């Protein structure tokens, strides 16, 4: 064999990459992926995917740039694909969670909430009964029976100002 034939065998043809040359950039690619992902295991997987794409022939090195730049470009594309896939997955996951939540959501109060409201109401009614007569009557007619201000004032023979003052005092005593 002459030297021209030997030199043809030592330099790989355009479109192929020597495995040892490619693996020499592995640590740089992993550091790059870790900085972007903050997950060492996922970074390793992504770099492995880059090497797999190159070795399977999905990506062909044309020699127009440095090998490291070309591998970094492939890694960036893999990162973008991963982020897009995750975004789609989370959107679909969020949609199904919302649908499930809507399916099982009930507009009525839960039994424990109802019991709590009843206890609170019974306590409030008992406290209203313990108020002095003038304050108790104002609370019963205006708040509990929801009578109009004019009607309560006529019934109790008081002015509107007096009604509002009594309501204020009664509410203050109930708190």
PDB file of C-alpha atoms in Angstrom:
ATOM      1  CA  UNK A   1       0.000   0.000   0.000  1.00  0.00           C
ATOM      2  CA  UNK A   2       1.238   3.435  -0.748  1.00  0.00           C
ATOM      3  CA  UNK A   3       1.045   6.476   1.544  1.00  0.00           C
ATOM      4  CA  UNK A   4      -1.903   7.985  -0.329  1.00  0.00           C
ATOM      5  CA  UNK A   5      -3.967   4.873   0.390  1.00  0.00           C
ATOM      6  CA  UNK A   6      -2.920   4.847   4.061  1.00  0.00           C
ATOM      7  CA  UNK A   7      -3.834   8.493   4.538  1.00  0.00           C
ATOM      8  CA  UNK A   8      -7.244   7.803   3.013  1.00  0.00           C
ATOM      9  CA  UNK A   9      -7.861   5.130   5.674  1.00  0.00           C
ATOM     10  CA  UNK A  10      -6.617   7.207   8.623  1.00  0.00           C
ATOM     11  CA  UNK A  11      -8.982  10.151   8.022  1.00  0.00           C
ATOM     12  CA  UNK A  12     -12.611   9.140   8.112  1.00  0.00           C
ATOM     13  CA  UNK A  13     -14.726  10.237   5.183  1.00  0.00           C
ATOM     14  CA  UNK A  14     -17.015  13.236   5.583  1.00  0.00           C
ATOM     15  CA  UNK A  15     -20.180  12.301   7.481  1.00  0.00           C
ATOM     16  CA  UNK A  16     -18.572   9.843   9.874  1.00  0.00           C
ATOM     17  CA  UNK A  17     -17.176  10.526  13.318  1.00  0.00           C
ATOM     18  CA  UNK A  18     -14.572   8.500  15.154  1.00  0.00           C
ATOM     19  CA  UNK A  19     -15.979   7.075  18.400  1.00  0.00           C
ATOM     20  CA  UNK A  20     -12.926   7.953  20.517  1.00  0.00           C
ATOM     21  CA  UNK A  21     -12.909  11.493  19.180  1.00  0.00           C
ATOM     22  CA  UNK A  22     -16.596  11.889  19.995  1.00  0.00           C
ATOM     23  CA  UNK A  23     -16.279  10.395  23.496  1.00  0.00           C
ATOM     24  CA  UNK A  24     -13.450  12.807  24.289  1.00  0.00           C
ATOM     25  CA  UNK A  25     -16.104  15.568  24.393  1.00  0.00           C
ATOM     26  CA  UNK A  26     -18.401  13.597  26.730  1.00  0.00           C
ATOM     27  CA  UNK A  27     -17.443  15.371  29.986  1.00  0.00           C
ATOM     28  CA  UNK A  28     -17.962  18.809  28.392  1.00  0.00           C
ATOM     29  CA  UNK A  29     -21.371  17.789  27.039  1.00  0.00           C
ATOM     30  CA  UNK A  30     -22.457  16.384  30.409  1.00  0.00           C
ATOM     31  CA  UNK A  31     -21.407  19.589  32.205  1.00  0.00           C
ATOM     32  CA  UNK A  32     -23.315  21.628  29.633  1.00  0.00           C
ATOM     33  CA  UNK A  33     -26.463  19.504  30.065  1.00  0.00           C
ATOM     34  CA  UNK A  34     -26.206  19.598  33.883  1.00  0.00           C
ATOM     35  CA  UNK A  35     -26.087  23.399  33.853  1.00  0.00           C
ATOM     36  CA  UNK A  36     -29.254  23.481  31.792  1.00  0.00           C
ATOM     37  CA  UNK A  37     -31.203  20.685  33.483  1.00  0.00           C
ATOM     38  CA  UNK A  38     -29.930  20.658  37.092  1.00  0.00           C
ATOM     39  CA  UNK A  39     -30.329  16.867  36.992  1.00  0.00           C
ATOM     40  CA  UNK A  40     -27.133  14.773  36.613  1.00  0.00           C
ATOM     41  CA  UNK A  41     -28.886  11.555  35.597  1.00  0.00           C
ATOM     42  CA  UNK A  42     -30.997  13.261  32.965  1.00  0.00           C
ATOM     43  CA  UNK A  43     -27.902  15.018  31.643  1.00  0.00           C
ATOM     44  CA  UNK A  44     -26.157  11.641  31.233  1.00  0.00           C
ATOM     45  CA  UNK A  45     -29.187  10.258  29.416  1.00  0.00           C
ATOM     46  CA  UNK A  46     -29.329  13.221  27.067  1.00  0.00           C
ATOM     47  CA  UNK A  47     -25.630  12.959  26.182  1.00  0.00           C
ATOM     48  CA  UNK A  48     -26.152   9.253  25.569  1.00  0.00           C
ATOM     49  CA  UNK A  49     -29.013  10.164  23.223  1.00  0.00           C
ATOM     50  CA  UNK A  50     -26.679  12.523  21.363  1.00  0.00           C
ATOM     51  CA  UNK A  51     -24.089   9.751  20.884  1.00  0.00           C
ATOM     52  CA  UNK A  52     -26.810   7.333  19.849  1.00  0.00           C
ATOM     53  CA  UNK A  53     -28.118   9.771  17.242  1.00  0.00           C
ATOM     54  CA  UNK A  54     -24.629  10.238  15.816  1.00  0.00           C
ATOM     55  CA  UNK A  55     -23.781   6.531  15.764  1.00  0.00           C
ATOM     56  CA  UNK A  56     -27.117   5.492  14.273  1.00  0.00           C
ATOM     57  CA  UNK A  57     -26.628   7.924  11.422  1.00  0.00           C
ATOM     58  CA  UNK A  58     -29.497  10.248  12.336  1.00  0.00           C
ATOM     59  CA  UNK A  59     -26.970  13.079  12.455  1.00  0.00           C
ATOM     60  CA  UNK A  60     -24.105  13.363   9.963  1.00  0.00           C
ATOM     61  CA  UNK A  61     -21.036  15.485  10.618  1.00  0.00           C
ATOM     62  CA  UNK A  62     -20.226  17.540   7.543  1.00  0.00           C
ATOM     63  CA  UNK A  63     -17.028  19.069   8.890  1.00  0.00           C
ATOM     64  CA  UNK A  64     -18.211  22.674   8.522  1.00  0.00           C
ATOM     65  CA  UNK A  65     -17.661  23.326  12.231  1.00  0.00           C
ATOM     66  CA  UNK A  66     -15.692  21.913  15.123  1.00  0.00           C
ATOM     67  CA  UNK A  67     -16.848  18.522  16.371  1.00  0.00           C
ATOM     68  CA  UNK A  68     -17.558  19.907  19.855  1.00  0.00           C
ATOM     69  CA  UNK A  69     -19.742  22.689  18.431  1.00  0.00           C
ATOM     70  CA  UNK A  70     -21.632  20.215  16.295  1.00  0.00           C
ATOM     71  CA  UNK A  71     -22.218  17.840  19.244  1.00  0.00           C
ATOM     72  CA  UNK A  72     -23.285  20.792  21.418  1.00  0.00           C
ATOM     73  CA  UNK A  73     -25.788  21.816  18.751  1.00  0.00           C
ATOM     74  CA  UNK A  74     -27.278  18.322  18.740  1.00  0.00           C
ATOM     75  CA  UNK A  75     -27.415  18.410  22.551  1.00  0.00           C
ATOM     76  CA  UNK A  76     -29.205  21.782  22.481  1.00  0.00           C
ATOM     77  CA  UNK A  77     -31.806  20.359  20.102  1.00  0.00           C
ATOM     78  CA  UNK A  78     -32.256  17.344  22.387  1.00  0.00           C
ATOM     79  CA  UNK A  79     -32.725  19.725  25.341  1.00  0.00           C
ATOM     80  CA  UNK A  80     -35.384  21.692  23.489  1.00  0.00           C
ATOM     81  CA  UNK A  81     -37.178  18.466  22.531  1.00  0.00           C
ATOM     82  CA  UNK A  82     -37.085  17.283  26.145  1.00  0.00           C
ATOM     83  CA  UNK A  83     -38.482  20.567  27.457  1.00  0.00           C
ATOM     84  CA  UNK A  84     -41.250  20.567  24.862  1.00  0.00           C
ATOM     85  CA  UNK A  85     -42.169  16.963  25.667  1.00  0.00           C
ATOM     86  CA  UNK A  86     -42.294  17.748  29.373  1.00  0.00           C
ATOM     87  CA  UNK A  87     -44.449  20.814  28.756  1.00  0.00           C
ATOM     88  CA  UNK A  88     -46.900  18.774  26.686  1.00  0.00           C
ATOM     89  CA  UNK A  89     -46.964  16.048  29.318  1.00  0.00           C
ATOM     90  CA  UNK A  90     -47.617  18.528  32.137  1.00  0.00           C
ATOM     91  CA  UNK A  91     -50.347  20.269  30.114  1.00  0.00           C
ATOM     92  CA  UNK A  92     -52.067  16.957  29.461  1.00  0.00           C
ATOM     93  CA  UNK A  93     -51.587  15.937  33.082  1.00  0.00           C
ATOM     94  CA  UNK A  94     -53.040  19.249  34.307  1.00  0.00           C
ATOM     95  CA  UNK A  95     -56.004  18.905  31.929  1.00  0.00           C
ATOM     96  CA  UNK A  96     -56.842  15.429  33.220  1.00  0.00           C
ATOM     97  CA  UNK A  97     -56.504  16.539  36.837  1.00  0.00           C
ATOM     98  CA  UNK A  98     -58.895  19.424  36.247  1.00  0.00           C
ATOM     99  CA  UNK A  99     -61.363  17.150  34.463  1.00  0.00           C
ATOM    100  CA  UNK A 100     -61.224  14.632  37.292  1.00  0.00           C
ATOM    101  CA  UNK A 101     -61.636  17.359  39.880  1.00  0.00           C
ATOM    102  CA  UNK A 102     -64.657  18.708  38.043  1.00  0.00           C
ATOM    103  CA  UNK A 103     -66.204  15.258  37.784  1.00  0.00           C
ATOM    104  CA  UNK A 104     -66.021  14.598  41.513  1.00  0.00           C
ATOM    105  CA  UNK A 105     -66.637  18.097  42.814  1.00  0.00           C
ATOM    106  CA  UNK A 106     -69.954  18.577  44.576  1.00  0.00           C
ATOM    107  CA  UNK A 107     -71.642  21.948  45.001  1.00  0.00           C
ATOM    108  CA  UNK A 108     -73.230  20.969  48.337  1.00  0.00           C
ATOM    109  CA  UNK A 109     -71.348  21.309  51.591  1.00  0.00           C
ATOM    110  CA  UNK A 110     -69.730  18.225  53.066  1.00  0.00           C
ATOM    111  CA  UNK A 111     -71.418  16.630  56.090  1.00  0.00           C
ATOM    112  CA  UNK A 112     -68.662  17.750  58.450  1.00  0.00           C
ATOM    113  CA  UNK A 113     -69.004  21.328  57.177  1.00  0.00           C
ATOM    114  CA  UNK A 114     -72.763  21.189  57.696  1.00  0.00           C
ATOM    115  CA  UNK A 115     -72.319  19.956  61.251  1.00  0.00           C
ATOM    116  CA  UNK A 116     -69.826  22.727  61.959  1.00  0.00           C
ATOM    117  CA  UNK A 117     -72.204  25.380  60.568  1.00  0.00           C
ATOM    118  CA  UNK A 118     -75.073  24.027  62.675  1.00  0.00           C
ATOM    119  CA  UNK A 119     -72.967  24.108  65.828  1.00  0.00           C
ATOM    120  CA  UNK A 120     -71.844  27.665  65.101  1.00  0.00           C
ATOM    121  CA  UNK A 121     -75.443  28.751  64.407  1.00  0.00           C
ATOM    122  CA  UNK A 122     -76.723  27.165  67.623  1.00  0.00           C
ATOM    123  CA  UNK A 123     -73.967  28.906  69.591  1.00  0.00           C
ATOM    124  CA  UNK A 124     -74.745  32.267  67.961  1.00  0.00           C
ATOM    125  CA  UNK A 125     -78.490  31.914  68.614  1.00  0.00           C
ATOM    126  CA  UNK A 126     -77.799  31.059  72.264  1.00  0.00           C
ATOM    127  CA  UNK A 127     -75.556  34.117  72.586  1.00  0.00           C
ATOM    128  CA  UNK A 128     -78.271  36.314  71.017  1.00  0.00           C
ATOM    129  CA  UNK A 129     -80.728  35.063  73.626  1.00  0.00           C
ATOM    130  CA  UNK A 130     -78.313  36.146  76.375  1.00  0.00           C
ATOM    131  CA  UNK A 131     -78.192  39.758  75.100  1.00  0.00           C
ATOM    132  CA  UNK A 132     -80.076  42.498  76.995  1.00  0.00           C
ATOM    133  CA  UNK A 133     -83.726  42.862  75.910  1.00  0.00           C
ATOM    134  CA  UNK A 134     -83.305  45.969  73.669  1.00  0.00           C
ATOM    135  CA  UNK A 135     -80.309  44.533  71.816  1.00  0.00           C
ATOM    136  CA  UNK A 136     -81.826  41.055  71.563  1.00  0.00           C
ATOM    137  CA  UNK A 137     -85.063  42.396  69.986  1.00  0.00           C
ATOM    138  CA  UNK A 138     -83.123  44.425  67.412  1.00  0.00           C
ATOM    139  CA  UNK A 139     -81.004  41.390  66.435  1.00  0.00           C
ATOM    140  CA  UNK A 140     -84.007  39.063  66.221  1.00  0.00           C
ATOM    141  CA  UNK A 141     -86.186  41.331  64.102  1.00  0.00           C
ATOM    142  CA  UNK A 142     -83.618  43.006  61.871  1.00  0.00           C
ATOM    143  CA  UNK A 143     -81.024  40.237  61.428  1.00  0.00           C
ATOM    144  CA  UNK A 144     -82.741  36.911  62.060  1.00  0.00           C
ATOM    145  CA  UNK A 145     -86.180  37.753  60.623  1.00  0.00           C
ATOM    146  CA  UNK A 146     -84.709  40.132  58.018  1.00  0.00           C
ATOM    147  CA  UNK A 147     -87.363  42.771  58.593  1.00  0.00           C
ATOM    148  CA  UNK A 148     -87.046  46.180  56.935  1.00  0.00           C
ATOM    149  CA  UNK A 149     -85.495  48.972  58.991  1.00  0.00           C
ATOM    150  CA  UNK A 150     -88.728  51.018  59.022  1.00  0.00           C
ATOM    151  CA  UNK A 151     -90.809  48.053  60.245  1.00  0.00           C
ATOM    152  CA  UNK A 152     -88.394  47.263  63.097  1.00  0.00           C
ATOM    153  CA  UNK A 153     -88.285  50.946  64.110  1.00  0.00           C
ATOM    154  CA  UNK A 154     -92.119  51.110  64.222  1.00  0.00           C
ATOM    155  CA  UNK A 155     -92.428  47.840  66.108  1.00  0.00           C
ATOM    156  CA  UNK A 156     -89.868  48.870  68.758  1.00  0.00           C
ATOM    157  CA  UNK A 157     -90.817  52.584  68.688  1.00  0.00           C
ATOM    158  CA  UNK A 158     -87.242  53.761  68.135  1.00  0.00           C
ATOM    159  CA  UNK A 159     -85.482  55.936  65.563  1.00  0.00           C
ATOM    160  CA  UNK A 160     -83.284  54.579  62.764  1.00  0.00           C
ATOM    161  CA  UNK A 161     -80.204  56.013  64.439  1.00  0.00           C
ATOM    162  CA  UNK A 162     -81.081  54.211  67.639  1.00  0.00           C
ATOM    163  CA  UNK A 163     -81.636  50.975  65.676  1.00  0.00           C
ATOM    164  CA  UNK A 164     -78.199  51.184  64.066  1.00  0.00           C
ATOM    165  CA  UNK A 165     -76.515  51.973  67.373  1.00  0.00           C
ATOM    166  CA  UNK A 166     -78.205  48.970  69.019  1.00  0.00           C
ATOM    167  CA  UNK A 167     -77.238  46.681  66.096  1.00  0.00           C
ATOM    168  CA  UNK A 168     -73.655  47.860  66.414  1.00  0.00           C
ATOM    169  CA  UNK A 169     -73.569  47.240  70.181  1.00  0.00           C
ATOM    170  CA  UNK A 170     -75.199  43.825  69.814  1.00  0.00           C
ATOM    171  CA  UNK A 171     -72.724  42.714  67.130  1.00  0.00           C
ATOM    172  CA  UNK A 172     -69.836  43.990  69.235  1.00  0.00           C
ATOM    173  CA  UNK A 173     -71.046  41.942  72.233  1.00  0.00           C
ATOM    174  CA  UNK A 174     -71.416  38.823  70.041  1.00  0.00           C
ATOM    175  CA  UNK A 175     -67.810  39.024  68.829  1.00  0.00           C
TER     176      UNK A 175
END
